[in-house]
mmCIF file with all atom_site columns, C-alpha atoms in Angstrom:
data_model
loop_
_atom_site.group_PDB
_atom_site.id
_atom_site.type_symbol
_atom_site.label_atom_id
_atom_site.label_alt_id
_atom_site.label_comp_id
_atom_site.label_asym_id
_atom_site.label_entity_id
_atom_site.label_seq_id
_atom_site.pdbx_PDB_ins_code
_atom_site.Cartn_x
_atom_site.Cartn_y
_atom_site.Cartn_z
_atom_site.occupancy
_atom_site.B_iso_or_equiv
_atom_site.pdbx_formal_charge
_atom_site.auth_seq_id
_atom_site.auth_comp_id
_atom_site.auth_asym_id
_atom_site.auth_atom_id
_atom_site.pdbx_PDB_model_num
ATOM 1  C CA . MET A 1 1  ? -31.320 -73.417  -14.600 1.00 74.00 ? 286 MET A CA 1
ATOM 2  C CA . LYS A 1 2  ? -33.182 -76.523  -15.741 1.00 83.00 ? 287 LYS A CA 1
ATOM 3  C CA . PRO A 1 3  ? -35.909 -76.378  -18.308 1.00 92.00 ? 288 PRO A CA 1
ATOM 4  C CA . ALA A 1 4  ? -39.391 -76.395  -16.792 1.00 94.00 ? 289 ALA A CA 1
ATOM 5  C CA . HIS A 1 5  ? -40.371 -79.775  -18.261 1.00 94.00 ? 290 HIS A CA 1
ATOM 6  C CA . ILE A 1 6  ? -37.360 -81.461  -16.592 1.00 95.00 ? 291 ILE A CA 1
ATOM 7  C CA . ARG A 1 7  ? -38.180 -79.840  -13.250 1.00 94.00 ? 292 ARG A CA 1
ATOM 8  C CA . ILE A 1 8  ? -41.812 -80.944  -13.662 1.00 96.00 ? 293 ILE A CA 1
ATOM 9  C CA . GLN A 1 9  ? -40.674 -84.545  -14.241 1.00 96.00 ? 294 GLN A CA 1
ATOM 10 C CA . GLU A 1 10 ? -38.434 -84.417  -11.168 1.00 96.00 ? 295 GLU A CA 1
ATOM 11 C CA . LEU A 1 11 ? -41.267 -83.045  -9.057  1.00 97.00 ? 296 LEU A CA 1
ATOM 12 C CA . GLN A 1 12 ? -43.652 -85.692  -10.385 1.00 98.00 ? 297 GLN A CA 1
ATOM 13 C CA . LYS A 1 13 ? -41.144 -88.408  -9.366  1.00 98.00 ? 298 LYS A CA 1
ATOM 14 C CA . GLU A 1 14 ? -40.826 -86.839  -5.924  1.00 98.00 ? 299 GLU A CA 1
ATOM 15 C CA . VAL A 1 15 ? -44.613 -86.720  -5.586  1.00 98.00 ? 300 VAL A CA 1
ATOM 16 C CA . ALA A 1 16 ? -44.855 -90.393  -6.586  1.00 98.00 ? 301 ALA A CA 1
ATOM 17 C CA . ASN A 1 17 ? -42.149 -91.362  -4.062  1.00 98.00 ? 302 ASN A CA 1
ATOM 18 C CA . LEU A 1 18 ? -43.759 -89.278  -1.324  1.00 98.00 ? 303 LEU A CA 1
ATOM 19 C CA . ALA A 1 19 ? -47.166 -90.798  -2.100  1.00 98.00 ? 304 ALA A CA 1
ATOM 20 C CA . GLU A 1 20 ? -45.663 -94.266  -1.755  1.00 98.00 ? 305 GLU A CA 1
ATOM 21 C CA . LEU A 1 21 ? -44.041 -93.338  1.563   1.00 98.00 ? 306 LEU A CA 1
ATOM 22 C CA . ARG A 1 22 ? -47.348 -91.831  2.727   1.00 98.00 ? 307 ARG A CA 1
ATOM 23 C CA . ASP A 1 23 ? -49.207 -95.025  1.842   1.00 97.00 ? 308 ASP A CA 1
ATOM 24 C CA . GLU A 1 24 ? -46.630 -97.120  3.730   1.00 97.00 ? 309 GLU A CA 1
ATOM 25 C CA . ALA A 1 25 ? -46.979 -94.850  6.759   1.00 98.00 ? 310 ALA A CA 1
ATOM 26 C CA . LYS A 1 26 ? -50.783 -95.069  6.538   1.00 97.00 ? 311 LYS A CA 1
ATOM 27 C CA . SER A 1 27 ? -50.613 -98.854  6.380   1.00 97.00 ? 312 SER A CA 1
ATOM 28 C CA . GLU A 1 28 ? -48.297 -98.940  9.387   1.00 96.00 ? 313 GLU A CA 1
ATOM 29 C CA . MET A 1 29 ? -50.573 -96.546  11.264  1.00 96.00 ? 314 MET A CA 1
ATOM 30 C CA . ASN A 1 30 ? -53.633 -98.700  10.542  1.00 96.00 ? 315 ASN A CA 1
ATOM 31 C CA . SER A 1 31 ? -51.809 -101.818 11.653  1.00 95.00 ? 316 SER A CA 1
ATOM 32 C CA . ASN A 1 32 ? -50.668 -100.150 14.855  1.00 96.00 ? 317 ASN A CA 1
ATOM 33 C CA . MET A 1 33 ? -54.173 -98.821  15.491  1.00 96.00 ? 318 MET A CA 1
ATOM 34 C CA . ASP A 1 34 ? -55.528 -102.356 15.138  1.00 95.00 ? 319 ASP A CA 1
ATOM 35 C CA . ASP A 1 35 ? -52.880 -103.599 17.567  1.00 95.00 ? 320 ASP A CA 1
ATOM 36 C CA . ALA A 1 36 ? -53.674 -100.776 19.977  1.00 96.00 ? 321 ALA A CA 1
ATOM 37 C CA . LEU A 1 37 ? -57.377 -101.621 19.896  1.00 95.00 ? 322 LEU A CA 1
ATOM 38 C CA . HIS A 1 38 ? -56.594 -105.298 20.420  1.00 95.00 ? 323 HIS A CA 1
ATOM 39 C CA . TYR A 1 39 ? -54.339 -104.646 23.404  1.00 96.00 ? 324 TYR A CA 1
ATOM 40 C CA . ARG A 1 40 ? -56.680 -102.014 24.851  1.00 96.00 ? 325 ARG A CA 1
ATOM 41 C CA . LYS A 1 41 ? -59.450 -104.636 24.756  1.00 96.00 ? 326 LYS A CA 1
ATOM 42 C CA . LYS A 1 42 ? -57.175 -107.211 26.373  1.00 97.00 ? 327 LYS A CA 1
ATOM 43 C CA . ALA A 1 43 ? -56.178 -104.711 29.066  1.00 97.00 ? 328 ALA A CA 1
ATOM 44 C CA . SER A 1 44 ? -59.821 -103.894 29.725  1.00 97.00 ? 329 SER A CA 1
ATOM 45 C CA . GLU A 1 45 ? -60.673 -107.582 30.060  1.00 98.00 ? 330 GLU A CA 1
ATOM 46 C CA . ALA A 1 46 ? -57.742 -108.107 32.423  1.00 98.00 ? 331 ALA A CA 1
ATOM 47 C CA . GLU A 1 47 ? -58.854 -105.119 34.494  1.00 98.00 ? 332 GLU A CA 1
ATOM 48 C CA . LYS A 1 48 ? -62.348 -106.623 34.804  1.00 98.00 ? 333 LYS A CA 1
ATOM 49 C CA . ARG A 1 49 ? -60.840 -109.940 35.935  1.00 98.00 ? 334 ARG A CA 1
ATOM 50 C CA . MET A 1 50 ? -58.633 -108.126 38.425  1.00 98.00 ? 335 MET A CA 1
ATOM 51 C CA . TYR A 1 51 ? -61.619 -106.330 40.002  1.00 98.00 ? 336 TYR A CA 1
ATOM 52 C CA . ALA A 1 52 ? -63.677 -109.533 40.005  1.00 98.00 ? 337 ALA A CA 1
ATOM 53 C CA . ARG A 1 53 ? -60.870 -111.346 41.839  1.00 98.00 ? 338 ARG A CA 1
ATOM 54 C CA . GLN A 1 54 ? -60.589 -108.464 44.307  1.00 98.00 ? 339 GLN A CA 1
ATOM 55 C CA . ASP A 1 55 ? -64.332 -108.744 44.950  1.00 98.00 ? 340 ASP A CA 1
ATOM 56 C CA . GLU A 1 56 ? -63.873 -112.461 45.615  1.00 98.00 ? 341 GLU A CA 1
ATOM 57 C CA . ILE A 1 57 ? -60.966 -111.712 47.969  1.00 98.00 ? 342 ILE A CA 1
ATOM 58 C CA . ASP A 1 58 ? -63.046 -109.102 49.815  1.00 98.00 ? 343 ASP A CA 1
ATOM 59 C CA . ALA A 1 59 ? -65.926 -111.581 50.176  1.00 98.00 ? 344 ALA A CA 1
ATOM 60 C CA . ARG A 1 60 ? -63.599 -114.254 51.592  1.00 98.00 ? 345 ARG A CA 1
ATOM 61 C CA . LEU A 1 61 ? -62.021 -111.779 53.989  1.00 98.00 ? 346 LEU A CA 1
ATOM 62 C CA . ALA A 1 62 ? -65.476 -110.685 55.156  1.00 98.00 ? 347 ALA A CA 1
ATOM 63 C CA . GLU A 1 63 ? -66.406 -114.333 55.721  1.00 97.00 ? 348 GLU A CA 1
ATOM 64 C CA . ILE A 1 64 ? -63.182 -114.904 57.667  1.00 98.00 ? 349 ILE A CA 1
ATOM 65 C CA . THR A 1 65 ? -63.915 -111.863 59.835  1.00 97.00 ? 350 THR A CA 1
ATOM 66 C CA . GLU A 1 66 ? -67.467 -113.070 60.468  1.00 97.00 ? 351 GLU A CA 1
ATOM 67 C CA . LEU A 1 67 ? -66.277 -116.577 61.403  1.00 97.00 ? 352 LEU A CA 1
ATOM 68 C CA . GLU A 1 68 ? -63.578 -115.168 63.695  1.00 97.00 ? 353 GLU A CA 1
ATOM 69 C CA . GLU A 1 69 ? -66.183 -113.011 65.444  1.00 96.00 ? 354 GLU A CA 1
ATOM 70 C CA . GLN A 1 70 ? -68.472 -116.025 65.861  1.00 95.00 ? 355 GLN A CA 1
ATOM 71 C CA . GLU A 1 71 ? -65.544 -118.042 67.235  1.00 94.00 ? 356 GLU A CA 1
ATOM 72 C CA . ALA A 1 72 ? -64.695 -115.285 69.667  1.00 93.00 ? 357 ALA A CA 1
ATOM 73 C CA . LEU A 1 73 ? -68.317 -115.163 70.869  1.00 92.00 ? 358 LEU A CA 1
ATOM 74 C CA . VAL A 1 74 ? -68.357 -118.944 71.344  1.00 90.00 ? 359 VAL A CA 1
ATOM 75 C CA . HIS A 1 75 ? -65.096 -118.826 73.322  1.00 90.00 ? 360 HIS A CA 1
ATOM 76 C CA . ALA A 1 76 ? -66.364 -115.924 75.396  1.00 90.00 ? 361 ALA A CA 1
ATOM 77 C CA . ALA A 1 77 ? -69.620 -117.738 76.130  1.00 89.00 ? 362 ALA A CA 1
ATOM 78 C CA . THR A 1 78 ? -67.844 -120.927 77.193  1.00 88.00 ? 363 THR A CA 1
ATOM 79 C CA . ALA A 1 79 ? -65.200 -119.182 79.244  1.00 77.00 ? 364 ALA A CA 1
#
């Protein structure tokens, strides 16, 4: 059995090493959280663009439908 003071020194070294590993993990976590926020924002912006483009597509398709109906009425009236 080791003397208590030697075991205390060993435990203090382990605590110091674990604290260093904890700090590295915390730093990595913070970095990844920043990245996650960045990419979440980018994804949100892309989603907004996607819906805006779909709205534009829907408007064009509605205009096409309206013009086709007008064309059909003109052809029916002249036939």
